[in-house]
């Protein structure tokens, strides 16, 4: 099959798949970020059990392979009477795993903050939550834009887990669409190559956005 | 060593038999100290004698093992909101300035007045500009801390503490991280505060400044208050041998 034949026949499907990959990536990244911040706050809060829980959460989801996580979600949850759609299982896996890495980045970002600033915040009478919200998290975010950019790319690649569950054609993302095409026609390596180009282009776009943000917000020291 | 006050005159800061350990190290040994309203107390002593630790226990940046600390007669709460509230009444200035690196000087100034004292942003900003004017860095208000000189940062940090309208100010070696040419501008600001009657506890190695600004000098060594005296008495005829040795040691190298 030539490239032009491939695109003329499956072009719309690729476009749909690209948009699905973008949608999944954006959704999962936002979710991962939100959970990552919450878990990080737990990991540094004054309440010991919450700190332990936060560390445990990160250790679990940082060290579990995406495929294993997906299997657990797809096969184990129904036994607990929790029924999630296949797509939802992919989303949960692609939120939880990156959220652990998000928290790790934030923790290292916090370590760049001079401890004196924390003392200054306490001495001014800020409460723990005011200090976290106004002094700690903003600085941790500003100093971790580049790793967070890599995390966005990583999240995108994790969403390829969707290719491992049965989905309707209009739900396929860039990896799933390759399986779909190759099960119907002989797209071969070319079918992969199209998706690869779309992945790489998206990654470059994300990288460019990240670098731009980083230049804007990086903290002078 | 205890001082008598007229009835009803509650000391702004009072420490009663305060002890603190770092592991086996007994850093504060039975420290008792009161600072009256408007008084300027300078703490001096060799490195490691516990000056910073003492200063930091006063607003509970460091916890203590035994004894009592009272601010305007109220014991320091253990933790939480009430502690934060009490801390906000004591301004603190650090050796390393500690301005929030990601905020402009002006935002540094208004953060605590707005979030702790619940002032409106407009009111906080006006007060901030007035204070920045007073310490001579109003023209730097929009800049980030890293764009200021050390002396400017420290003056802004003093203004930030003053924006909380504190009942007392603590200074822990406010000029030790500064290039020599910037020390004067910071000491001038502190001297002005002293003249206006601000209650202050100042840890410093600047002996001329200490002598000029203080009402009382406390000499610490090995975690104890070894001597407590008026600046004239302390600097001209210290009564303890350790103070004599200390004054010798700091005078000799920089006897210009
Ligand atoms: N967090 C800590 N953990 C363990 N030991 C500490 C800690 N902070 C201070 N110390 C020790 O306590 C003693 C008193 O320290 P402190 O900083 O109060 O001294 P200082 O008089 O301020 O000295 P300097 O003039 O060098 O600032 C020192 O021996 C120091 O090593
Ligand atoms: Mg010190």
Short mmCIF file of C-alpha atoms and ligand atoms in Angstrom, two decimals:
data_model
loop_
_atom_site.label_atom_id
_atom_site.label_comp_id
_atom_site.label_asym_id
_atom_site.label_seq_id
_atom_site.Cartn_x
_atom_site.Cartn_y
_atom_site.Cartn_z
CA UNK A 1 0.00 0.00 0.00
CA UNK A 2 1.42 3.39 -0.95
CA UNK A 3 1.36 6.36 1.38
CA UNK A 4 -1.16 8.15 -0.79
CA UNK A 5 -3.44 5.11 -0.87
CA UNK A 6 -3.10 4.75 2.90
CA UNK A 7 -3.93 8.38 3.53
CA UNK A 8 -6.76 8.56 1.04
CA UNK A 9 -8.40 5.54 2.60
CA UNK A 10 -7.60 6.13 6.29
CA UNK A 11 -6.78 9.84 6.43
CA UNK A 12 -9.94 10.72 8.28
CA UNK A 13 -9.34 7.93 10.76
CA UNK A 14 -5.78 9.18 11.40
CA UNK A 15 -7.09 12.69 11.95
CA UNK A 16 -9.67 11.38 14.38
CA UNK A 17 -6.96 9.31 16.09
CA UNK A 18 -4.67 12.32 16.37
CA UNK A 19 -7.46 14.35 17.94
CA UNK A 20 -8.23 11.47 20.31
CA UNK A 21 -4.58 11.25 21.35
CA UNK A 22 -4.55 14.99 21.98
CA UNK A 23 -7.79 14.85 23.92
CA UNK A 24 -6.65 11.90 26.06
CA UNK A 25 -3.26 13.50 26.64
CA UNK A 26 -4.73 16.83 27.70
CA UNK A 27 -7.32 15.22 29.94
CA UNK A 28 -4.86 12.83 31.58
CA UNK A 29 -2.18 15.49 31.97
CA UNK A 30 -4.55 17.87 33.72
CA UNK A 31 -5.73 15.03 35.97
CA UNK A 32 -2.18 13.89 36.67
CA UNK A 33 -1.16 17.43 37.50
CA UNK A 34 -4.03 18.01 39.89
CA UNK A 35 -3.45 14.72 41.70
CA UNK A 36 0.31 15.26 41.61
CA UNK A 37 -0.05 18.60 43.40
CA UNK A 38 -2.43 17.21 46.01
CA UNK A 39 -0.20 14.20 46.70
CA UNK A 40 2.84 16.46 46.97
CA UNK A 41 1.11 18.67 49.52
CA UNK A 42 0.27 15.52 51.50
CA UNK A 43 3.91 14.43 51.33
CA UNK A 44 5.13 17.61 53.01
CA UNK A 45 2.22 18.36 55.34
CA UNK A 46 2.61 18.30 59.12
CA UNK A 47 0.40 15.20 59.56
CA UNK A 48 2.53 12.06 59.54
CA UNK A 49 -0.08 9.53 58.29
CA UNK A 50 -0.85 11.77 55.31
CA UNK A 51 2.85 12.04 54.50
CA UNK A 52 3.17 8.28 54.65
CA UNK A 53 0.13 7.88 52.42
CA UNK A 54 1.55 10.35 49.87
CA UNK A 55 4.90 8.58 49.72
CA UNK A 56 3.17 5.22 49.41
CA UNK A 57 0.98 6.48 46.56
CA UNK A 58 4.00 7.68 44.64
CA UNK A 59 5.99 4.51 45.22
CA UNK A 60 3.10 2.38 43.98
CA UNK A 61 2.24 4.29 40.82
CA UNK A 62 5.79 5.18 39.90
CA UNK A 63 6.81 1.56 39.89
CA UNK A 64 3.91 -0.13 38.18
CA UNK A 65 4.10 -0.79 34.41
CA UNK A 66 1.27 0.81 32.47
CA UNK A 67 0.20 -2.50 30.95
CA UNK A 68 0.02 -4.17 34.36
CA UNK A 69 -1.98 -1.26 35.70
CA UNK A 70 -4.40 -1.54 32.81
CA UNK A 71 -4.87 -5.27 33.35
CA UNK A 72 -5.64 -4.66 37.00
CA UNK A 73 -8.17 -1.99 36.13
CA UNK A 74 -9.84 -4.01 33.40
CA UNK A 75 -9.97 -7.38 35.16
CA UNK A 76 -9.79 -6.68 38.90
CA UNK A 77 -12.12 -3.72 39.33
CA UNK A 78 -15.26 -5.51 38.06
CA UNK A 79 -14.72 -8.06 40.86
CA UNK A 80 -15.01 -5.18 43.28
CA UNK A 81 -18.23 -4.23 41.51
CA UNK A 82 -16.59 -1.15 40.04
CA UNK A 83 -17.49 -1.02 36.37
CA UNK A 84 -15.44 1.35 34.26
CA UNK A 85 -15.59 1.62 30.48
CA UNK A 86 -12.46 0.47 28.64
CA UNK A 87 -11.64 4.03 27.76
CA UNK A 88 -12.06 5.07 31.38
CA UNK A 89 -9.63 2.34 32.47
CA UNK A 90 -7.04 3.78 30.06
CA UNK A 91 -7.66 7.27 31.39
CA UNK A 92 -7.30 6.20 35.03
CA UNK A 93 -4.00 4.44 34.28
CA UNK A 94 -2.74 7.41 32.26
CA UNK A 95 -3.62 9.78 35.10
CA UNK A 96 -2.29 7.84 38.09
CA UNK A 97 1.09 6.83 36.70
CA UNK A 98 2.07 10.31 35.47
CA UNK A 99 0.71 11.83 38.69
CA UNK A 100 3.39 9.96 40.66
CA UNK A 101 6.09 11.37 38.39
CA UNK A 102 4.51 14.82 38.61
CA UNK A 103 4.82 14.63 42.38
CA UNK A 104 8.45 13.54 42.15
CA UNK A 105 9.22 16.54 39.94
CA UNK A 106 7.45 18.88 42.34
CA UNK A 107 9.39 17.46 45.27
CA UNK A 108 12.66 18.13 43.49
CA UNK A 109 11.37 21.58 42.54
CA UNK A 110 10.68 22.29 46.20
CA UNK A 111 14.22 21.38 47.06
CA UNK A 112 15.42 24.31 44.98
CA UNK A 113 13.62 26.73 47.31
CA UNK A 114 15.92 28.31 49.86
CA UNK A 115 14.73 27.06 53.28
CA UNK A 116 15.02 30.62 54.52
CA UNK A 117 11.98 31.54 52.45
CA UNK A 118 9.93 28.95 54.27
CA UNK A 119 11.08 30.39 57.58
CA UNK A 120 10.27 33.89 56.38
CA UNK A 121 6.76 32.75 55.45
CA UNK A 122 6.26 31.18 58.86
CA UNK A 123 7.72 34.20 60.62
CA UNK A 124 5.25 36.43 58.77
CA UNK A 125 2.42 34.37 60.22
CA UNK A 126 1.35 32.52 57.10
CA UNK A 127 -0.44 29.26 57.81
CA UNK A 128 0.83 26.02 56.29
CA UNK A 129 -1.71 26.13 53.48
CA UNK A 130 -1.03 29.79 52.69
CA UNK A 131 2.69 29.07 52.58
CA UNK A 132 2.19 26.06 50.30
CA UNK A 133 -0.18 27.89 47.98
CA UNK A 134 1.66 31.19 47.73
CA UNK A 135 5.33 30.42 48.26
CA UNK A 136 6.14 26.74 47.80
CA UNK A 137 4.02 25.42 44.93
CA UNK A 138 4.44 28.47 42.67
CA UNK A 139 8.21 28.24 42.96
CA UNK A 140 8.24 24.46 42.56
CA UNK A 141 6.16 24.82 39.38
CA UNK A 142 8.33 27.53 37.94
CA UNK A 143 11.49 25.53 38.44
CA UNK A 144 10.09 22.32 36.94
CA UNK A 145 8.64 23.46 33.63
CA UNK A 146 11.05 21.37 31.57
CA UNK A 147 10.56 18.07 33.44
CA UNK A 148 6.81 18.77 33.41
CA UNK A 149 7.08 19.17 29.64
CA UNK A 150 8.70 15.75 29.39
CA UNK A 151 5.92 14.49 31.61
CA UNK A 152 3.35 15.74 29.09
CA UNK A 153 5.11 13.79 26.34
CA UNK A 154 5.30 10.77 28.64
CA UNK A 155 1.60 11.07 29.35
CA UNK A 156 0.89 11.12 25.63
CA UNK A 157 2.89 7.92 25.15
CA UNK A 158 1.09 6.31 28.09
CA UNK A 159 -2.26 6.95 26.40
CA UNK A 160 -1.15 4.39 23.76
CA UNK A 161 -2.41 1.89 26.35
CA UNK A 162 -5.76 2.51 24.68
CA UNK A 163 -4.56 0.28 21.84
CA UNK A 164 -4.71 -2.67 24.23
CA UNK A 165 -8.44 -2.50 24.88
CA UNK A 166 -11.34 -2.92 22.47
CA UNK A 167 -12.67 0.48 21.40
CA UNK A 168 -15.00 1.75 18.69
CA UNK A 169 -13.19 3.08 15.57
CA UNK A 170 -14.05 6.67 16.46
CA UNK A 171 -12.37 6.18 19.87
CA UNK A 172 -9.07 4.95 18.45
CA UNK A 173 -5.92 6.92 19.16
CA UNK A 174 -2.65 6.94 17.24
CA UNK A 175 -1.42 3.50 18.29
CA UNK A 176 -4.80 1.82 18.21
CA UNK A 177 -5.46 3.11 14.72
CA UNK A 178 -2.35 1.28 13.44
CA UNK A 179 -3.62 -2.02 14.82
CA UNK A 180 -7.00 -1.33 13.31
CA UNK A 181 -5.63 -0.58 9.85
CA UNK A 182 -3.23 -3.50 9.85
CA UNK A 183 -5.97 -5.89 10.79
CA UNK A 184 -7.94 -4.79 7.72
CA UNK A 185 -5.30 -3.99 5.08
CA UNK A 186 -1.56 -4.42 4.63
CA UNK A 187 -0.46 -1.06 5.90
CA UNK A 188 2.71 -2.59 7.33
CA UNK A 189 5.47 -0.34 8.61
CA UNK A 190 4.01 2.61 6.76
CA UNK A 191 0.90 2.59 8.92
CA UNK A 192 3.18 2.84 11.97
CA UNK A 193 5.28 5.54 10.36
CA UNK A 194 2.31 7.85 9.92
CA UNK A 195 1.44 7.57 13.60
CA UNK A 196 5.09 7.96 14.57
CA UNK A 197 5.33 11.21 12.62
CA UNK A 198 2.18 12.50 14.33
CA UNK A 199 3.53 11.50 17.79
CA UNK A 200 6.86 13.17 17.14
CA UNK A 201 5.25 16.32 15.77
CA UNK A 202 3.05 16.55 18.82
CA UNK A 203 6.04 15.99 21.11
CA UNK A 204 7.96 18.77 19.35
CA UNK A 205 4.98 21.09 19.73
CA UNK A 206 4.75 20.27 23.44
CA UNK A 207 8.49 20.79 23.80
CA UNK A 208 8.27 24.19 22.14
CA UNK A 209 5.39 25.27 24.38
CA UNK A 210 7.31 24.08 27.44
CA UNK A 211 10.48 25.93 26.47
CA UNK A 212 8.48 29.11 25.87
CA UNK A 213 6.79 28.88 29.25
CA UNK A 214 10.08 28.09 30.94
CA UNK A 215 11.71 31.23 29.54
CA UNK A 216 8.80 33.31 30.84
CA UNK A 217 8.53 31.97 34.36
CA UNK A 218 11.99 30.78 35.34
CA UNK A 219 13.05 32.34 38.62
CA UNK A 220 16.08 34.55 38.71
CA UNK A 221 18.26 33.66 41.66
CA UNK B 1 19.23 39.27 86.44
CA UNK B 2 15.46 39.55 86.64
CA UNK B 3 14.12 43.00 86.16
CA UNK B 4 11.31 44.69 87.98
CA UNK B 5 8.57 46.50 86.17
CA UNK B 6 5.91 48.86 87.31
CA UNK B 7 2.65 46.97 87.82
CA UNK B 8 0.80 46.44 84.55
CA UNK B 9 3.87 46.96 82.41
CA UNK B 10 3.97 43.58 80.65
CA UNK B 11 7.20 42.84 78.80
CA UNK B 12 6.77 42.49 75.04
CA UNK B 13 8.98 39.41 75.02
CA UNK B 14 9.63 37.25 78.04
CA UNK B 15 11.59 34.02 78.31
CA UNK B 16 11.50 32.04 81.53
CA UNK B 17 14.06 29.30 82.15
CA UNK B 18 14.17 28.21 78.53
CA UNK B 19 16.13 25.07 77.70
CA UNK B 20 16.80 23.54 74.33
CA UNK B 21 18.87 20.62 73.10
CA UNK B 22 19.97 19.48 69.68
CA UNK B 23 20.48 15.82 70.46
CA UNK B 24 23.17 15.80 73.13
CA UNK B 25 24.06 19.43 72.61
CA UNK B 26 22.52 21.71 75.22
CA UNK B 27 22.20 24.87 73.08
CA UNK B 28 20.12 27.02 75.40
CA UNK B 29 20.77 26.65 79.11
CA UNK B 30 18.12 28.04 81.39
CA UNK B 31 17.71 31.31 79.51
CA UNK B 32 15.59 33.99 81.16
CA UNK B 33 15.16 37.31 79.48
CA UNK B 34 12.59 40.08 79.23
CA UNK B 35 12.39 42.83 76.72
CA UNK B 36 10.29 45.83 77.60
CA UNK B 37 8.37 47.96 75.15
CA UNK B 38 10.71 50.23 73.22
CA UNK B 39 13.82 48.48 74.42
CA UNK B 40 16.66 47.51 72.08
CA UNK B 41 18.52 44.42 73.23
CA UNK B 42 21.64 43.35 71.40
CA UNK B 43 22.88 39.78 71.68
CA UNK B 44 26.51 39.13 71.06
CA UNK B 45 28.75 36.15 71.56
CA UNK B 46 31.08 33.75 69.79
CA UNK B 47 29.96 31.53 66.94
CA UNK B 48 27.92 28.57 68.12
CA UNK B 49 26.97 30.18 71.41
CA UNK B 50 23.25 29.88 70.65
CA UNK B 51 22.38 33.43 69.58
CA UNK B 52 20.46 32.43 66.46
CA UNK B 53 18.74 29.62 68.29
CA UNK B 54 17.61 32.02 71.02
CA UNK B 55 16.35 34.49 68.46
CA UNK B 56 14.44 31.79 66.59
CA UNK B 57 12.79 30.32 69.67
CA UNK B 58 11.15 33.68 70.33
CA UNK B 59 8.73 33.16 67.42
CA UNK B 60 8.92 29.40 67.66
CA UNK B 61 10.80 28.77 64.45
CA UNK B 62 12.59 26.48 66.91
CA UNK B 63 10.73 24.58 69.58
CA UNK B 64 11.99 24.49 73.16
CA UNK B 65 12.34 21.59 75.57
CA UNK B 66 11.35 23.37 78.76
CA UNK B 67 10.59 26.80 80.09
CA UNK B 68 8.15 29.40 78.87
CA UNK B 69 8.03 32.10 76.25
CA UNK B 70 5.45 34.86 76.47
CA UNK B 71 4.62 37.51 73.92
CA UNK B 72 2.90 40.47 75.56
CA UNK B 73 2.14 38.17 78.45
CA UNK B 74 0.58 35.45 76.30
CA UNK B 75 2.35 32.07 76.19
CA UNK B 76 3.37 31.00 72.67
CA UNK B 77 0.84 28.49 71.38
CA UNK B 78 2.11 25.08 70.28
CA UNK B 79 1.06 25.07 66.65
CA UNK B 80 -1.58 26.02 64.16
CA UNK B 81 -3.47 29.21 63.51
CA UNK B 82 -2.95 30.79 66.93
CA UNK B 83 0.79 30.36 66.62
CA UNK B 84 0.72 31.87 63.14
CA UNK B 85 -1.28 34.77 64.50
CA UNK B 86 1.21 35.39 67.30
CA UNK B 87 4.15 35.08 64.93
CA UNK B 88 2.67 37.73 62.71
CA UNK B 89 3.10 40.19 65.58
CA UNK B 90 6.85 39.61 65.74
CA UNK B 91 8.83 40.78 62.73
CA UNK B 92 11.90 38.79 61.82
CA UNK B 93 14.85 39.74 59.64
CA UNK B 94 17.33 37.08 58.59
CA UNK B 95 20.95 37.08 57.59
CA UNK B 96 20.05 35.82 54.10
CA UNK B 97 17.15 38.30 53.49
CA UNK B 98 14.79 35.50 52.43
CA UNK B 99 12.59 37.51 50.11
CA UNK B 100 10.27 35.28 48.09
CA UNK B 101 12.23 34.78 44.89
CA UNK B 102 9.29 34.47 42.50
CA UNK B 103 7.52 37.68 43.52
CA UNK B 104 8.27 41.33 42.95
CA UNK B 105 9.40 43.29 45.97
CA UNK B 106 5.94 44.86 46.15
CA UNK B 107 4.22 41.44 46.10
CA UNK B 108 6.60 40.30 48.84
CA UNK B 109 5.39 43.27 50.87
CA UNK B 110 1.67 42.69 50.49
CA UNK B 111 1.45 38.89 50.69
CA UNK B 112 1.23 38.64 54.47
CA UNK B 113 -0.80 41.81 55.13
CA UNK B 114 -3.41 40.57 52.65
CA UNK B 115 -3.48 36.87 53.54
CA UNK B 116 -2.79 37.09 57.29
CA UNK B 117 -4.13 40.49 58.34
CA UNK B 118 -6.89 40.41 55.68
CA UNK B 119 -6.14 43.90 54.49
CA UNK B 120 -7.42 44.94 51.10
CA UNK B 121 -4.83 44.83 48.33
CA UNK B 122 -5.11 48.55 47.81
CA UNK B 123 -4.55 49.37 51.44
CA UNK B 124 -1.67 46.88 51.66
CA UNK B 125 -0.08 48.33 48.54
CA UNK B 126 -0.26 51.89 49.83
CA UNK B 127 1.27 50.90 53.14
CA UNK B 128 3.93 48.87 51.29
CA UNK B 129 4.94 51.79 49.12
CA UNK B 130 5.11 54.06 52.14
CA UNK B 131 7.44 51.61 53.90
CA UNK B 132 9.58 50.99 50.82
CA UNK B 133 9.90 54.75 50.50
CA UNK B 134 11.02 54.94 54.08
CA UNK B 135 13.77 52.33 53.69
CA UNK B 136 14.78 53.87 50.37
CA UNK B 137 13.89 51.16 47.86
CA UNK B 138 10.53 52.40 46.54
CA UNK B 139 12.01 52.65 43.04
CA UNK B 140 12.74 48.89 43.13
CA UNK B 141 9.18 47.86 44.00
CA UNK B 142 8.39 46.21 40.67
CA UNK B 143 11.65 44.25 40.47
CA UNK B 144 12.36 40.72 41.52
CA UNK B 145 14.55 40.23 44.59
CA UNK B 146 17.44 38.85 42.52
CA UNK B 147 17.60 42.14 40.63
CA UNK B 148 18.38 44.06 43.84
CA UNK B 149 21.67 44.48 45.65
CA UNK B 150 22.07 42.71 48.98
CA UNK B 151 21.61 45.95 50.88
CA UNK B 152 18.43 46.75 48.97
CA UNK B 153 17.09 43.24 49.53
CA UNK B 154 17.72 43.48 53.24
CA UNK B 155 16.04 46.87 53.46
CA UNK B 156 13.07 45.47 51.57
CA UNK B 157 13.00 42.52 53.96
CA UNK B 158 12.89 44.92 56.90
CA UNK B 159 10.05 46.80 55.22
CA UNK B 160 8.23 43.51 54.63
CA UNK B 161 8.42 42.72 58.33
CA UNK B 162 7.29 46.24 59.24
CA UNK B 163 4.26 45.91 56.98
CA UNK B 164 2.78 43.56 59.58
CA UNK B 165 2.92 46.38 62.16
CA UNK B 166 4.88 44.14 64.52
CA UNK B 167 5.05 44.70 68.27
CA UNK B 168 8.72 43.75 68.17
CA UNK B 169 11.42 42.95 65.64
CA UNK B 170 14.05 40.22 65.72
CA UNK B 171 17.21 40.59 63.68
CA UNK B 172 19.61 37.66 63.25
CA UNK B 173 22.88 39.07 61.95
CA UNK B 174 21.14 41.31 59.43
CA UNK B 175 24.39 42.56 57.89
CA UNK B 176 26.59 39.46 57.97
CA UNK B 177 25.82 38.47 54.37
CA UNK B 178 26.39 41.97 53.00
CA UNK B 179 29.30 43.50 51.18
CA UNK B 180 30.95 46.04 53.47
CA UNK B 181 29.75 49.04 51.48
CA UNK B 182 26.12 48.03 52.04
CA UNK B 183 26.27 47.43 55.77
CA UNK B 184 25.83 51.10 56.63
CA UNK B 185 22.56 51.57 54.73
CA UNK B 186 20.97 48.63 56.56
CA UNK B 187 22.27 49.66 59.98
CA UNK B 188 20.92 53.16 59.38
CA UNK B 189 17.43 51.77 58.82
CA UNK B 190 17.65 49.74 62.03
CA UNK B 191 19.00 52.72 63.94
CA UNK B 192 16.06 54.82 62.79
CA UNK B 193 13.68 52.14 63.99
CA UNK B 194 15.40 52.19 67.37
CA UNK B 195 15.00 55.95 67.56
CA UNK B 196 11.31 55.62 66.79
CA UNK B 197 10.92 53.32 69.77
CA UNK B 198 10.60 49.92 68.08
CA UNK B 199 11.17 47.04 70.47
CA UNK B 200 14.03 45.00 69.06
CA UNK B 201 16.28 42.03 69.69
CA UNK B 202 19.34 42.17 67.49
CA UNK B 203 22.04 39.55 67.04
CA UNK B 204 25.04 41.27 65.52
CA UNK B 205 28.79 41.26 65.21
CA UNK B 206 28.87 45.01 64.48
CA UNK B 207 30.20 46.23 67.80
CA UNK B 208 30.08 49.96 67.13
CA UNK B 209 26.50 49.67 66.01
CA UNK B 210 25.68 47.51 69.04
CA UNK B 211 27.12 50.09 71.36
CA UNK B 212 25.34 52.95 69.66
CA UNK B 213 21.88 51.43 69.26
CA UNK B 214 21.32 49.17 72.26
CA UNK B 215 19.78 49.81 75.64
CA UNK B 216 21.13 46.54 76.91
CA UNK B 217 23.77 44.06 75.77
CA UNK B 218 23.48 40.36 76.36
CA UNK B 219 26.63 38.33 76.04
CA UNK B 220 26.12 34.63 75.37
CA UNK B 221 28.61 31.82 75.46
CA UNK B 222 28.06 28.08 75.46
CA UNK B 223 24.27 28.44 75.47
CA UNK B 224 24.19 30.64 78.55
CA UNK B 225 23.67 34.31 79.17
CA UNK B 226 27.04 35.06 80.68
CA UNK B 227 26.63 38.78 81.08
CA UNK B 228 23.86 41.32 80.74
CA UNK B 229 24.66 44.98 81.00
CA UNK B 230 24.32 48.47 79.60
CA UNK B 231 26.38 48.96 76.45
CA UNK B 232 28.70 51.48 78.15
CA UNK B 233 29.44 49.12 81.02
CA UNK B 234 29.75 46.06 78.83
CA UNK B 235 32.12 47.52 76.26
CA UNK B 236 34.29 49.53 78.64
CA UNK B 237 34.58 47.11 81.55
CA UNK B 238 33.03 43.70 80.92
CA UNK B 239 32.76 41.80 84.15
CA UNK B 240 33.30 38.24 82.95
CA UNK B 241 36.59 36.88 81.66
CA UNK B 242 34.82 35.26 78.71
CA UNK B 243 33.42 38.59 77.58
CA UNK B 244 36.85 40.16 77.95
CA UNK B 245 38.35 37.41 75.78
CA UNK B 246 35.59 37.70 73.20
CA UNK B 247 35.92 41.46 72.87
CA UNK B 248 39.68 41.03 72.58
CA UNK B 249 39.31 38.44 69.85
CA UNK B 250 37.00 40.49 67.68
CA UNK B 251 38.89 43.74 68.15
CA UNK B 252 42.34 42.44 67.35
CA UNK B 253 41.86 41.30 63.74
CA UNK B 254 39.98 44.36 62.59
CA UNK B 255 41.71 47.05 64.63
CA UNK B 256 42.08 49.41 61.72
N1 LIG C 1 19.33 22.40 63.38
C1 LIG C 1 20.40 22.12 64.15
N2 LIG C 1 20.70 20.84 64.47
C2 LIG C 1 21.76 20.54 65.25
N3 LIG C 1 22.57 21.44 65.80
C3 LIG C 1 22.32 22.75 65.54
C4 LIG C 1 21.23 23.14 64.71
N4 LIG C 1 21.23 24.49 64.62
C5 LIG C 1 22.26 24.90 65.35
N5 LIG C 1 22.93 23.86 65.92
C6 LIG C 1 24.08 23.95 66.84
O1 LIG C 1 23.68 24.69 67.96
C7 LIG C 1 24.71 25.56 68.39
C8 LIG C 1 24.19 26.97 68.47
O2 LIG C 1 23.90 27.40 67.16
P1 LIG C 1 23.46 28.88 66.80
O3 LIG C 1 23.22 28.92 65.34
O4 LIG C 1 22.37 29.28 67.70
O5 LIG C 1 24.77 29.69 67.16
P2 LIG C 1 25.08 31.23 66.91
O6 LIG C 1 25.46 31.80 68.22
O7 LIG C 1 23.98 31.86 66.18
O8 LIG C 1 26.38 31.15 66.00
P3 LIG C 1 26.83 32.07 64.76
O9 LIG C 1 27.46 33.29 65.34
O10 LIG C 1 27.84 31.22 64.06
O11 LIG C 1 25.63 32.34 63.94
C9 LIG C 1 25.85 25.35 67.43
O12 LIG C 1 26.78 24.47 68.04
C10 LIG C 1 25.22 24.72 66.23
O13 LIG C 1 26.14 23.86 65.60
MG1 LIG C 2 23.76 32.60 64.17
#
